[in-house]
mmCIF file of C-alpha atoms in Angstrom:
data_model
loop_
_atom_site.group_PDB
_atom_site.id
_atom_site.type_symbol
_atom_site.label_atom_id
_atom_site.label_comp_id
_atom_site.label_asym_id
_atom_site.label_seq_id
_atom_site.Cartn_x
_atom_site.Cartn_y
_atom_site.Cartn_z
ATOM 1 C CA MET A 1 26.335 21.431 -8.084
ATOM 2 C CA ALA A 2 29.722 22.328 -9.551
ATOM 3 C CA SER A 3 32.811 22.157 -7.382
ATOM 4 C CA SER A 4 33.826 25.584 -8.643
ATOM 5 C CA THR A 5 30.880 27.101 -6.764
ATOM 6 C CA ASN A 6 32.114 28.763 -3.575
ATOM 7 C CA SER A 7 28.802 30.252 -2.482
ATOM 8 C CA GLY A 8 28.174 27.381 -0.062
ATOM 9 C CA PRO A 9 25.254 25.015 0.500
ATOM 10 C CA ARG A 10 21.875 26.200 -0.873
ATOM 11 C CA PRO A 11 18.825 26.817 1.354
ATOM 12 C CA GLY A 12 16.267 24.005 1.185
ATOM 13 C CA LYS A 13 18.702 21.495 -0.286
ATOM 14 C CA VAL A 14 19.486 18.216 1.488
ATOM 15 C CA TYR A 15 23.089 17.026 1.403
ATOM 16 C CA ARG A 16 24.992 13.868 2.160
ATOM 17 C CA THR A 17 28.132 14.485 4.226
ATOM 18 C CA ARG A 18 30.403 13.654 1.299
ATOM 19 C CA GLU A 19 28.857 16.448 -0.799
ATOM 20 C CA PHE A 20 30.511 18.996 1.491
ATOM 21 C CA ARG A 21 33.829 18.113 -0.158
ATOM 22 C CA HIS A 22 32.980 20.943 -2.556
ATOM 23 C CA TRP A 23 33.698 23.366 0.282
ATOM 24 C CA SER A 24 36.060 21.530 2.634
ATOM 25 C CA ALA A 25 38.721 18.831 2.697
ATOM 26 C CA ASN A 26 37.077 17.511 5.881
ATOM 27 C CA PRO A 27 33.330 17.290 5.074
ATOM 28 C CA ALA A 28 32.325 15.774 8.439
ATOM 29 C CA ARG A 29 33.985 18.591 10.406
ATOM 30 C CA PHE A 30 32.576 21.184 7.991
ATOM 31 C CA ALA A 31 29.029 19.830 8.538
ATOM 32 C CA LYS A 32 29.525 19.731 12.317
ATOM 33 C CA CYS A 33 30.666 23.372 12.359
ATOM 34 C CA LEU A 34 27.688 24.489 10.235
ATOM 35 C CA VAL A 35 25.296 22.612 12.542
ATOM 36 C CA GLN A 36 26.852 24.324 15.581
ATOM 37 C CA GLU A 37 26.505 27.713 13.849
ATOM 38 C CA GLY A 38 22.829 26.978 13.087
ATOM 39 C CA LYS A 39 23.413 27.169 9.340
ATOM 40 C CA LEU A 40 22.727 23.474 8.842
ATOM 41 C CA ARG A 41 20.266 20.990 10.381
ATOM 42 C CA ARG A 42 20.701 17.256 10.742
ATOM 43 C CA VAL A 43 17.982 15.215 8.977
ATOM 44 C CA ALA A 44 19.458 11.828 9.928
ATOM 45 C CA HIS A 45 22.900 10.312 10.288
ATOM 46 C CA GLY A 46 24.927 11.588 7.332
ATOM 47 C CA LEU A 47 22.092 13.759 5.948
ATOM 48 C CA PHE A 48 21.799 17.515 6.445
ATOM 49 C CA TYR A 49 19.705 20.352 5.096
ATOM 50 C CA VAL A 50 20.171 24.069 4.879
ATOM 51 C CA PRO A 51 17.247 25.801 6.629
ATOM 52 C CA LYS A 52 14.933 27.739 4.364
ATOM 53 C CA LEU A 53 12.805 30.506 5.842
ATOM 54 C CA SER A 54 9.155 30.893 4.964
ATOM 55 C CA ARG A 55 6.723 33.502 6.234
ATOM 56 C CA PHE A 56 5.819 31.006 8.997
ATOM 57 C CA GLY A 57 9.415 30.473 10.094
ATOM 58 C CA GLU A 58 11.866 27.754 9.225
ATOM 59 C CA ALA A 59 10.464 25.298 6.664
ATOM 60 C CA PRO A 60 11.253 21.583 6.975
ATOM 61 C CA PRO A 61 13.098 19.947 4.092
ATOM 62 C CA ASP A 62 10.982 18.868 1.126
ATOM 63 C CA LYS A 63 10.209 15.113 1.087
ATOM 64 C CA ILE A 64 11.404 14.786 -2.500
ATOM 65 C CA GLU A 65 14.688 16.469 -1.591
ATOM 66 C CA VAL A 66 15.178 14.209 1.450
ATOM 67 C CA LEU A 67 14.505 11.066 -0.598
ATOM 68 C CA ARG A 68 16.760 12.227 -3.443
ATOM 69 C CA ALA A 69 19.650 12.649 -1.030
ATOM 70 C CA PHE A 70 18.982 9.501 1.016
ATOM 71 C CA LEU A 71 18.565 7.281 -2.055
ATOM 72 C CA ASP A 72 21.576 8.957 -3.655
ATOM 73 C CA GLY A 73 19.723 9.987 -6.793
ATOM 74 C CA SER A 74 18.290 6.540 -7.592
ATOM 75 C CA PRO A 75 14.679 6.360 -8.847
ATOM 76 C CA PHE A 76 11.802 6.410 -6.352
ATOM 77 C CA LEU A 77 8.045 6.895 -6.296
ATOM 78 C CA ILE A 78 5.856 8.190 -3.472
ATOM 79 C CA SER A 79 2.648 6.172 -3.179
ATOM 80 C CA GLY A 80 -0.020 5.624 -0.533
ATOM 81 C CA PRO A 81 -3.145 7.574 0.445
ATOM 82 C CA SER A 82 -2.169 10.776 -1.380
ATOM 83 C CA LYS A 83 -2.260 8.774 -4.630
ATOM 84 C CA TRP A 84 -4.982 6.245 -3.738
ATOM 85 C CA ASN A 85 -7.723 8.407 -2.211
ATOM 86 C CA PRO A 86 -8.224 10.714 -5.237
ATOM 87 C CA LEU A 87 -8.948 7.670 -7.451
ATOM 88 C CA GLY A 88 -12.478 7.496 -6.024
ATOM 89 C CA LEU A 89 -12.371 3.733 -5.496
ATOM 90 C CA GLY A 90 -13.441 3.855 -1.853
ATOM 91 C CA SER A 91 -10.146 4.487 -0.075
ATOM 92 C CA THR A 92 -10.011 7.241 2.541
ATOM 93 C CA ALA A 93 -6.828 5.994 4.209
ATOM 94 C CA MET A 94 -4.409 8.120 6.212
ATOM 95 C CA PHE A 95 -0.865 6.994 7.085
ATOM 96 C CA ALA A 96 1.569 8.226 9.670
ATOM 97 C CA SER A 97 4.378 7.280 7.262
ATOM 98 C CA THR A 98 5.146 8.205 3.662
ATOM 99 C CA LEU A 99 5.142 5.085 1.450
ATOM 100 C CA VAL A 100 8.065 5.139 -0.980
ATOM 101 C CA TYR A 101 8.913 2.618 -3.694
ATOM 102 C CA ASN A 102 12.528 2.619 -4.767
ATOM 103 C CA THR A 103 15.345 0.532 -6.246
ATOM 104 C CA LYS A 104 17.767 0.609 -3.278
ATOM 105 C CA ARG A 105 16.348 0.245 0.238
ATOM 106 C CA SER A 106 13.561 -1.354 2.261
ATOM 107 C CA GLY A 107 12.666 -0.508 5.830
ATOM 108 C CA GLU A 108 11.252 2.202 8.071
ATOM 109 C CA PHE A 109 13.232 5.410 8.434
ATOM 110 C CA THR A 110 12.754 8.722 10.234
ATOM 111 C CA PHE A 111 14.109 11.897 8.659
ATOM 112 C CA ASP A 112 13.719 15.201 10.494
ATOM 113 C CA GLY A 113 10.905 13.729 12.584
ATOM 114 C CA GLN A 114 8.963 12.418 9.547
ATOM 115 C CA ARG A 115 8.452 8.665 9.095
ATOM 116 C CA TYR A 116 9.040 6.923 5.764
ATOM 117 C CA LEU A 117 8.250 3.337 4.783
ATOM 118 C CA LEU A 118 10.595 2.382 1.963
ATOM 119 C CA ARG A 119 10.004 -0.682 -0.196
ATOM 120 C CA ARG A 120 12.366 -1.983 -2.816
ATOM 121 C CA VAL A 121 9.894 -2.997 -5.540
ATOM 122 C CA LEU A 122 9.248 -2.553 -9.243
ATOM 123 C CA PHE A 123 7.321 0.529 -10.318
ATOM 124 C CA PRO A 124 6.809 2.312 -13.642
ATOM 125 C CA ALA A 125 9.024 5.228 -14.644
ATOM 126 C CA LYS A 126 5.890 7.251 -15.444
ATOM 127 C CA PRO A 127 3.088 6.048 -13.170
ATOM 128 C CA THR A 128 -0.498 6.548 -14.284
ATOM 129 C CA PRO A 129 -3.725 6.528 -12.255
ATOM 130 C CA GLU A 130 -4.153 2.931 -13.468
ATOM 131 C CA PHE A 131 -0.877 1.984 -11.757
ATOM 132 C CA PHE A 132 -2.053 3.544 -8.504
ATOM 133 C CA ALA A 133 -5.378 1.684 -8.801
ATOM 134 C CA ILE A 134 -3.466 -1.611 -9.039
ATOM 135 C CA ASP A 135 -1.202 -0.470 -6.218
ATOM 136 C CA LEU A 136 -4.244 0.236 -4.032
ATOM 137 C CA ILE A 137 -5.724 -3.194 -4.776
ATOM 138 C CA GLN A 138 -2.386 -4.807 -3.920
ATOM 139 C CA HIS A 139 -2.245 -2.857 -0.633
ATOM 140 C CA HIS A 140 -5.952 -2.862 0.260
ATOM 141 C CA HIS A 141 -5.098 -4.118 3.765
ATOM 142 C CA MET A 142 -2.930 -1.028 4.382
ATOM 143 C CA ALA A 143 -5.711 1.231 3.103
ATOM 144 C CA GLY A 144 -8.343 -0.539 5.193
ATOM 145 C CA VAL A 145 -10.592 -1.257 2.210
ATOM 146 C CA ALA A 146 -12.163 -4.637 1.404
ATOM 147 C CA LEU A 147 -11.400 -6.085 -2.017
ATOM 148 C CA THR A 148 -15.141 -6.391 -2.741
ATOM 149 C CA ASP A 149 -15.540 -2.644 -2.145
ATOM 150 C CA LEU A 150 -12.551 -1.867 -4.375
ATOM 151 C CA GLU A 151 -13.962 -4.066 -7.130
ATOM 152 C CA LYS A 152 -17.300 -2.193 -6.974
ATOM 153 C CA GLY A 153 -15.513 1.164 -6.882
ATOM 154 C CA LEU A 154 -13.335 0.211 -9.850
ATOM 155 C CA ALA A 155 -16.353 -0.964 -11.881
ATOM 156 C CA ALA A 156 -18.125 2.338 -11.127
ATOM 157 C CA ALA A 157 -15.032 4.370 -12.086
ATOM 158 C CA LEU A 158 -14.683 2.387 -15.314
ATOM 159 C CA SER A 159 -18.334 2.907 -16.237
ATOM 160 C CA ARG A 160 -17.804 6.670 -15.775
ATOM 161 C CA GLY A 161 -14.790 6.541 -18.110
ATOM 162 C CA ARG A 162 -12.312 7.413 -15.355
ATOM 163 C CA SER A 163 -9.825 4.728 -16.331
ATOM 164 C CA ASP A 164 -8.318 3.236 -19.477
ATOM 165 C CA THR A 165 -9.059 -0.507 -19.568
ATOM 166 C CA THR A 166 -6.026 -1.377 -21.723
ATOM 167 C CA ARG A 167 -3.637 0.453 -19.367
ATOM 168 C CA LEU A 168 -5.393 -1.028 -16.333
ATOM 169 C CA ILE A 169 -4.934 -4.588 -17.645
ATOM 170 C CA LYS A 170 -1.282 -3.848 -18.517
ATOM 171 C CA MET A 171 -0.575 -2.445 -15.032
ATOM 172 C CA ALA A 172 -2.277 -5.461 -13.416
ATOM 173 C CA GLU A 173 -0.180 -7.831 -15.533
ATOM 174 C CA ASP A 174 3.075 -5.982 -14.833
ATOM 175 C CA PHE A 175 2.625 -5.002 -11.175
ATOM 176 C CA GLY A 176 -0.203 -7.073 -9.721
ATOM 177 C CA THR A 177 -0.849 -10.647 -8.726
ATOM 178 C CA LYS A 178 -3.013 -13.097 -10.636
ATOM 179 C CA ALA A 179 -5.833 -12.383 -8.145
ATOM 180 C CA THR A 180 -5.525 -8.638 -8.824
ATOM 181 C CA LEU A 181 -5.712 -9.233 -12.574
ATOM 182 C CA GLU A 182 -8.843 -11.347 -12.116
ATOM 183 C CA LEU A 183 -10.434 -8.619 -9.965
ATOM 184 C CA VAL A 184 -9.695 -6.041 -12.673
ATOM 185 C CA LYS A 185 -11.209 -8.266 -15.375
ATOM 186 C CA ARG A 186 -14.364 -8.761 -13.288
ATOM 187 C CA ALA A 187 -14.677 -5.007 -12.716
ATOM 188 C CA ILE A 188 -14.296 -4.358 -16.459
ATOM 189 C CA GLU A 189 -16.968 -6.949 -17.196
ATOM 190 C CA THR A 190 -19.296 -5.474 -14.533
ATOM 191 C CA ALA A 191 -18.806 -2.036 -16.121
ATOM 192 C CA GLY A 192 -19.917 -3.547 -19.449
ATOM 193 C CA LEU A 193 -16.608 -2.845 -21.155
ATOM 194 C CA ALA A 194 -14.320 -5.046 -23.244
ATOM 195 C CA ALA A 195 -11.098 -6.220 -21.579
#
């Protein structure tokens, strides 16, 4: 957003208080006035969004937009059931929180009534289904799936050609524990494939 823009904050965008310097010398007071006028909503302390209307009324801020603003543009990755369940490895988990890997913060946060569980961990810049398979194995307790069931599900997925064994091994080496790597190797062997 260029400082020469005088059109004001954009609908649907989430802002940090300091970003209002583009429109005012006193960004905190500017934000407070816009909140009082109903032109801005508070997401959390120091975070605001401009309401965006949909045909169903006012739409909440997009999760990606909230995380971008909160993490100040640093890299992040949303993981959890939305990424694990489609893998077909046996997970049917549901979370009340959004699981977010990032490079800045760890902890539980609530933004605009939505809960987020942030973890400061390593993750690939371009995650593949193989990464999320390893991630699920690493977090099987959160997903409520036994490791034996995941191993069977992974072997079945591998035998159907739903995963690349080389990438799976690489992801296990880079982002898993030794036990996870061994589980992956057993699943590959059970599927009758070369590791």
